[in-house]
Amino acid sequence: MVRLPLFLLLASLWLGAFSAVVNMPGGLSRRHPLPSSFEWTSTDILIAPKDDSRKLAGVKDPSVVYFEGQWHIFATTAKGGSWNLFYTNFTDWSIANDAEFFYLDQSPIGRGYRAAPQVFYFEPQKLWYLVYQNGNAAYSTNPDISNPAGWTAPKTFYSGMPKIVEENIGKGNWLDMWVICDSENCHLFSSDDNGQLYRSQTPVSDFPEGFDEPVIALQDSNRFRLFEGSNVYKLGDKEEDGYLLIVEAIGADGRRWFRSWTMSAIEGPYTPLAAEEENPFARSNNVAFEGKAWSKDISHGEMIRSGYDQYLKVNPAKFQYLYQGQDPEDGAGVPYGDLPWRIALLTQTNTA
Ligand SMILES: *[C@@H]1O[C@H](CO)[C@@H](O)[C@H](O)[C@H]1NC(C)=O
């Protein structure tokens, strides 16, 4: 038995009582269709760098949609501290690693720093959007997701780094832009590796123009607890089921993991769901591997959606999450820009 100092014991009793209140049916938070803890299985590595002239160190930050019988994946290429994007497609996860990569620096997206893509179909304009970071919050559009040469040159959502980000970023990085729309507004989330999650919005009819000065959506004085890699999704089709937010954190063991919140509207307030290392949304301690436990990091990626449009709907009955992981032995002592990130799929094994 572990002996807890008295103040920790009291603090955890108090927190326990508090979370019981907020989770009570008819209590402070709206009802949501999710369990209060999660369990997952992980596949082996599904997507790895090709043995080609690019000699990539890692493939990371996947975004995924299922459209017209194909999985369409956009992800980051990493080598020596340089980042760009690639596209790949396949009909089934079992053949994912056989699919070719189309390096998006061959499209008008061009060379240079581009990372952390998010893809969705913006139904009002009948256009696919690829949102990514290039030092600013950037996007490209394409009428045909299966034509990777067809993406437009980068444009940005903001004229430069917003003032509130400048004021709070410290020694962090402004990154991991994420767009989700409701019937009235499109919302743009971003992180600063320094404990802030930002959100700004624009009317759907103005998108992609008009994003206002961001607000701080969530904040933590420990920057590692609210680090980067946020995803926001609509839970199912019913309005009352609300939304899910997940944010990537760095754990006490130095490994990446995800915290989660629910909310009845995209603008919050955000109620913690599974948000601690002992009860994570996804972390090495709630993931069972089908083969070798090849990664201790459960890091930046995204949920398998039930649709592909700007509403970013997911099926709350059973989540699947496409993530980046790395073999701790291969990654030991390797600089951040050359970490051996690989892509694999989590499937939730418990239900509400
Ligand atoms: C799959 O990707 C390739 C580029 O690598 C593209 O030429 C092809 O049209 C895509 N196929 C589908 C069905 O999207």
Coordinates of C-alpha atoms and ligand atoms in Angstrom, one line a residue:
M1 CA 0.0 0.0 0.0
V2 CA 1.2 3.5 -0.9
R3 CA 1.2 6.0 1.9
L4 CA -0.1 9.4 0.7
P5 CA 0.8 12.6 2.5
L6 CA -2.4 13.8 4.2
F7 CA -2.7 16.9 2.0
L8 CA -2.7 14.7 -1.1
L9 CA -5.2 12.4 0.3
L10 CA -7.5 15.3 1.2
A11 CA -6.9 16.9 -2.2
S12 CA -7.9 13.7 -4.0
L13 CA -11.0 13.2 -1.9
W14 CA -12.0 16.8 -2.6
L15 CA -11.3 16.3 -6.4
G16 CA -13.2 13.1 -6.3
A17 CA -16.3 14.8 -4.7
F18 CA -16.0 17.6 -7.2
S19 CA -15.9 15.4 -10.3
A20 CA -18.9 13.3 -8.9
V21 CA -20.9 16.5 -8.8
V22 CA -20.0 17.7 -12.3
N23 CA -20.6 14.2 -13.8
M24 CA -24.0 13.8 -12.0
P25 CA -26.9 13.4 -14.4
G26 CA -28.7 16.7 -14.5
G27 CA -25.7 18.3 -12.7
L28 CA -23.5 21.1 -13.8
S29 CA -22.5 19.5 -17.1
R30 CA -24.7 18.5 -19.9
R31 CA -25.1 14.8 -20.6
H32 CA -22.6 13.2 -23.0
P33 CA -22.6 9.7 -24.4
L34 CA -19.0 8.8 -23.3
P35 CA -17.6 6.5 -20.6
S36 CA -15.5 8.2 -17.9
S37 CA -12.4 6.1 -18.7
F38 CA -11.0 4.5 -21.8
E39 CA -9.3 1.4 -22.9
W40 CA -7.7 0.7 -26.3
T41 CA -5.9 -1.8 -28.4
S42 CA -3.2 -0.7 -30.8
T43 CA -2.1 -2.1 -34.1
D44 CA 1.5 -2.6 -35.1
I45 CA 3.0 0.2 -37.2
L46 CA 0.8 0.8 -40.2
I47 CA 2.6 3.7 -42.0
A48 CA 6.4 4.1 -42.0
P49 CA 8.9 6.1 -44.1
K50 CA 9.6 4.7 -47.5
D51 CA 13.0 3.4 -48.5
D52 CA 13.5 6.2 -51.1
S53 CA 15.7 9.1 -51.8
R54 CA 13.9 11.3 -49.2
K55 CA 15.4 9.1 -46.4
L56 CA 12.8 10.4 -43.9
A57 CA 13.4 10.0 -40.2
G58 CA 9.7 10.1 -39.3
V59 CA 6.1 10.3 -40.6
K60 CA 3.8 12.0 -38.1
D61 CA 0.7 14.1 -37.3
P62 CA -1.7 12.1 -39.5
S63 CA -5.1 13.5 -40.5
V64 CA -7.5 11.0 -42.1
V65 CA -10.9 10.8 -43.9
Y66 CA -12.7 7.9 -45.5
F67 CA -14.2 9.1 -48.8
E68 CA -15.5 7.2 -51.8
G69 CA -14.1 3.8 -50.7
Q70 CA -10.6 5.0 -49.8
W71 CA -8.7 6.1 -46.7
H72 CA -7.1 9.5 -47.5
I73 CA -4.2 10.3 -45.2
F74 CA -2.3 13.6 -44.9
A75 CA 0.7 13.7 -42.6
T76 CA 4.0 15.4 -41.8
T77 CA 7.4 14.3 -43.2
A78 CA 10.3 14.8 -40.7
K79 CA 14.0 14.8 -41.4
G80 CA 16.8 16.7 -39.7
G81 CA 14.5 19.4 -38.3
S82 CA 12.8 20.0 -41.7
W83 CA 9.1 19.4 -42.1
N84 CA 6.7 19.1 -45.0
L85 CA 3.6 17.1 -45.9
F86 CA 2.7 14.0 -47.8
Y87 CA -0.5 12.3 -49.0
T88 CA -1.3 8.6 -49.3
N89 CA -4.4 6.5 -49.9
F90 CA -5.5 2.9 -49.7
T91 CA -8.7 0.9 -49.4
D92 CA -7.8 -1.1 -46.2
W93 CA -5.5 -0.6 -43.2
S94 CA -3.9 -4.0 -43.9
I95 CA -2.3 -2.6 -47.1
A96 CA -1.6 0.9 -45.8
N97 CA 2.2 0.5 -45.8
D98 CA 2.2 -0.6 -49.4
A99 CA 0.6 2.6 -50.6
E100 CA 2.7 5.2 -52.4
F101 CA 3.5 8.6 -50.8
F102 CA 2.8 11.8 -52.8
Y103 CA 5.1 14.4 -51.3
L104 CA 3.1 17.6 -51.2
D105 CA 6.2 19.8 -51.8
Q106 CA 5.6 18.6 -55.4
S107 CA 2.2 20.5 -55.4
P108 CA 1.7 24.3 -55.2
I109 CA 1.9 23.8 -51.4
G110 CA 5.6 24.0 -52.1
R111 CA 8.8 23.5 -50.1
G112 CA 9.7 24.8 -46.7
Y113 CA 8.2 24.5 -43.3
R114 CA 4.7 23.0 -43.4
A115 CA 3.5 20.6 -40.8
A116 CA 0.6 19.1 -38.8
P117 CA -2.1 18.9 -41.6
Q118 CA -5.9 18.6 -41.0
V119 CA -8.1 17.7 -44.0
F120 CA -11.9 18.3 -44.3
Y121 CA -14.5 19.0 -47.0
F122 CA -16.0 22.4 -46.6
E123 CA -19.5 21.6 -47.9
P124 CA -20.7 25.3 -48.5
Q125 CA -17.9 25.8 -51.0
K126 CA -17.7 22.2 -52.3
L127 CA -13.9 22.4 -51.6
W128 CA -11.5 20.3 -49.6
Y129 CA -9.4 22.3 -47.2
L130 CA -5.9 21.3 -45.9
V131 CA -5.1 23.3 -42.8
Y132 CA -1.5 23.3 -41.5
Q133 CA 1.2 25.4 -39.9
N134 CA 3.9 27.2 -41.8
G135 CA 4.8 29.6 -39.0
N136 CA 1.3 31.0 -39.3
A137 CA -2.0 29.2 -39.6
A138 CA -2.1 28.2 -43.3
Y139 CA -4.5 26.4 -45.7
S140 CA -4.7 25.2 -49.2
T141 CA -7.8 24.1 -51.1
N142 CA -8.6 21.4 -53.7
P143 CA -11.8 20.4 -55.4
D144 CA -10.6 16.7 -55.7
I145 CA -9.0 15.0 -52.7
S146 CA -7.6 12.2 -54.8
N147 CA -5.5 14.7 -56.9
P148 CA -2.6 15.6 -54.6
A149 CA -1.0 17.9 -57.3
G150 CA -4.2 20.0 -57.2
W151 CA -3.7 21.8 -53.8
T152 CA -3.4 25.6 -54.0
A153 CA -0.4 27.6 -52.7
P154 CA -0.5 28.4 -49.0
K155 CA -2.7 31.2 -47.7
T156 CA -3.0 32.2 -44.1
F157 CA -5.9 32.7 -41.8
Y158 CA -4.2 35.5 -39.8
S159 CA -2.0 38.4 -41.0
G160 CA 0.6 37.3 -38.4
M161 CA 1.0 35.9 -34.9
P162 CA -2.1 37.2 -32.9
K163 CA -1.3 39.5 -30.0
I164 CA -2.6 37.2 -27.4
V165 CA -0.3 34.4 -28.6
E166 CA 2.7 36.8 -28.6
E167 CA 1.9 37.7 -25.1
N168 CA 1.6 34.1 -23.8
I169 CA 3.9 32.0 -26.0
G170 CA 7.1 32.4 -23.9
K171 CA 9.7 30.1 -25.3
G172 CA 7.0 27.9 -26.9
N173 CA 5.9 27.4 -30.5
W174 CA 2.6 28.4 -32.2
L175 CA 1.3 25.4 -33.9
D176 CA -1.2 22.6 -34.5
M177 CA -4.0 24.5 -36.1
W178 CA -7.4 22.9 -36.1
V179 CA -10.7 23.9 -37.7
I180 CA -14.2 22.7 -36.8
C181 CA -17.5 24.4 -37.7
D182 CA -21.0 24.4 -36.2
S183 CA -24.0 25.7 -38.1
E184 CA -23.1 29.3 -37.5
N185 CA -19.4 29.6 -37.0
C186 CA -16.1 28.0 -37.9
H187 CA -13.6 27.8 -35.0
L188 CA -9.8 27.8 -35.3
F189 CA -7.9 26.2 -32.5
S190 CA -4.1 26.4 -32.0
S191 CA -1.5 25.7 -29.3
D192 CA 1.7 27.3 -28.0
D193 CA 3.7 24.5 -26.3
N194 CA 3.4 26.8 -23.3
G195 CA 0.1 25.9 -21.6
Q196 CA -2.4 27.7 -23.7
L197 CA -5.0 26.4 -26.1
Y198 CA -6.4 29.3 -28.3
R199 CA -9.7 29.6 -30.2
S200 CA -10.9 32.1 -32.7
Q201 CA -14.0 32.1 -34.8
T202 CA -15.6 33.5 -38.0
P203 CA -19.1 33.1 -39.5
V204 CA -19.4 30.0 -41.7
S205 CA -20.4 32.4 -44.6
D206 CA -17.1 34.3 -44.2
F207 CA -14.8 31.2 -43.9
P208 CA -11.8 31.2 -44.5
E209 CA -11.7 35.0 -44.0
G210 CA -12.5 36.9 -40.8
F211 CA -11.0 34.9 -38.0
D212 CA -11.0 37.3 -35.0
E213 CA -8.4 37.7 -32.3
P214 CA -8.2 34.4 -30.5
V215 CA -9.2 33.9 -26.9
I216 CA -7.5 31.5 -24.5
A217 CA -9.9 28.5 -24.5
L218 CA -7.9 26.5 -21.9
Q219 CA -4.8 27.2 -19.9
D220 CA -2.5 25.2 -17.5
S221 CA 0.3 26.7 -15.5
N222 CA 2.3 23.5 -16.2
R223 CA 2.9 23.8 -19.9
F224 CA 3.5 20.0 -20.3
R225 CA -0.1 19.3 -19.2
L226 CA -1.6 21.4 -22.1
F227 CA 1.1 21.1 -24.7
E228 CA -0.1 20.8 -28.3
G229 CA -1.9 18.6 -30.8
S230 CA -5.5 19.4 -30.1
N231 CA -8.5 17.8 -31.8
V232 CA -12.1 18.8 -31.5
Y233 CA -15.0 16.7 -32.7
K234 CA -18.8 16.7 -32.7
L235 CA -20.1 13.6 -30.8
G236 CA -22.6 11.8 -33.0
D237 CA -25.7 13.5 -34.7
K238 CA -27.7 14.6 -31.7
E239 CA -27.1 18.2 -30.6
E240 CA -27.3 17.4 -26.9
D241 CA -24.4 14.9 -27.2
G242 CA -22.1 17.8 -27.6
Y243 CA -18.4 17.9 -28.4
L244 CA -15.1 16.3 -27.5
L245 CA -11.8 18.1 -27.1
I246 CA -8.5 16.2 -26.7
V247 CA -5.1 17.8 -26.1
E248 CA -1.7 16.2 -26.1
A249 CA 0.4 16.4 -22.9
I250 CA 3.9 15.3 -21.9
G251 CA 3.8 12.9 -18.9
A252 CA 5.9 12.5 -15.8
D253 CA 7.7 9.8 -17.8
G254 CA 8.5 12.2 -20.6
R255 CA 6.1 10.4 -22.9
R256 CA 3.3 11.8 -24.9
W257 CA -0.4 11.1 -23.9
F258 CA -3.8 12.7 -24.4
R259 CA -6.2 14.4 -22.0
S260 CA -9.9 14.9 -22.8
W261 CA -12.8 17.3 -22.1
T262 CA -16.5 17.4 -23.2
M263 CA -18.5 20.5 -23.9
S264 CA -22.0 21.3 -25.1
A265 CA -20.7 23.9 -27.5
I266 CA -17.4 24.3 -29.3
E267 CA -16.7 27.5 -27.4
G268 CA -16.9 25.7 -24.1
P269 CA -16.9 25.6 -21.1
Y270 CA -14.7 22.5 -21.2
T271 CA -15.4 19.8 -18.6
P272 CA -12.6 17.4 -17.9
L273 CA -13.4 13.8 -18.8
A274 CA -10.4 11.5 -18.8
A275 CA -7.7 14.1 -18.2
E276 CA -5.1 12.7 -15.8
E277 CA -2.2 10.3 -16.2
E278 CA -3.9 7.7 -13.9
N279 CA -7.1 8.1 -16.0
P280 CA -5.9 9.3 -19.4
F281 CA -7.9 9.5 -22.6
A282 CA -5.0 7.6 -24.3
R283 CA -1.6 6.8 -22.8
S284 CA 0.7 3.8 -22.6
N285 CA -1.1 2.7 -19.5
N286 CA -4.5 2.2 -21.1
V287 CA -3.4 0.8 -24.5
A288 CA -2.8 -2.9 -25.1
F289 CA -0.7 -3.7 -28.1
E290 CA -1.7 -6.4 -30.6
G291 CA 1.9 -7.4 -31.1
K292 CA 5.1 -5.8 -29.7
A293 CA 4.5 -2.8 -27.4
W294 CA 6.4 -0.8 -30.0
S295 CA 5.6 2.7 -28.6
K296 CA 5.4 4.4 -25.2
D297 CA 4.2 7.6 -26.8
I298 CA 0.6 8.0 -27.9
S299 CA 1.0 11.3 -29.8
H300 CA -0.4 13.7 -32.4
G301 CA -3.0 12.3 -34.8
E302 CA -6.7 12.2 -35.2
M303 CA -9.9 10.3 -34.7
I304 CA -11.5 8.2 -37.4
R305 CA -14.6 10.4 -38.3
S306 CA -18.0 9.2 -39.3
G307 CA -18.1 11.8 -42.0
Y308 CA -15.7 14.1 -43.9
D309 CA -17.2 17.5 -43.8
Q310 CA -16.5 20.6 -41.7
Y311 CA -18.7 19.3 -38.7
L312 CA -16.0 16.7 -37.9
K313 CA -18.4 14.1 -36.5
V314 CA -17.2 11.0 -34.7
N315 CA -19.2 8.0 -33.6
P316 CA -19.2 8.2 -29.7
A317 CA -20.1 4.5 -29.4
K318 CA -16.6 3.4 -30.4
F319 CA -13.6 5.6 -31.0
Q320 CA -10.6 4.8 -33.3
Y321 CA -7.6 7.1 -33.2
L322 CA -4.8 7.3 -35.7
Y323 CA -1.7 8.3 -33.8
Q324 CA 2.1 8.7 -34.0
G325 CA 4.3 6.6 -31.9
Q326 CA 8.0 5.7 -31.7
D327 CA 10.1 2.9 -30.6
P328 CA 11.8 4.1 -27.4
E329 CA 15.0 2.2 -28.3
D330 CA 15.2 3.6 -31.8
G331 CA 14.5 7.1 -30.5
A332 CA 16.9 7.1 -27.6
G333 CA 19.3 10.0 -27.8
V334 CA 18.0 11.1 -31.2
P335 CA 17.3 14.9 -31.7
Y336 CA 13.6 15.9 -31.8
G337 CA 13.8 16.6 -35.6
D338 CA 15.0 13.1 -36.3
L339 CA 12.7 11.0 -34.0
P340 CA 11.5 7.8 -35.7
W341 CA 7.8 8.6 -35.6
R342 CA 5.5 5.9 -37.2
I343 CA 1.7 5.8 -37.6
A344 CA -0.6 3.2 -36.0
L345 CA -4.3 2.9 -35.1
L346 CA -6.0 2.7 -31.7
T347 CA -9.4 1.0 -31.3
Q348 CA -11.4 1.6 -28.1
T349 CA -12.3 -1.6 -26.4
N350 CA -14.6 -0.4 -23.6
T351 CA -18.0 1.1 -23.9
A352 CA -20.1 3.6 -21.9
Ligands
LIG1 C1 -4.3 7.9 -54.6 O1 -3.1 8.7 -54.6 C2 -2.5 8.9 -55.8 C3 -1.2 9.7 -55.6 O2 -0.3 9.0 -54.9 C4 -3.4 9.5 -56.8 O3 -2.8 9.6 -58.1 C5 -4.7 8.7 -56.9 O4 -5.6 9.3 -57.8 C6 -5.3 8.4 -55.6 N1 -6.4 7.5 -55.7 C7 -7.6 7.7 -55.2 C8 -8.6 6.7 -55.4 O5 -7.9 8.6 -54.5

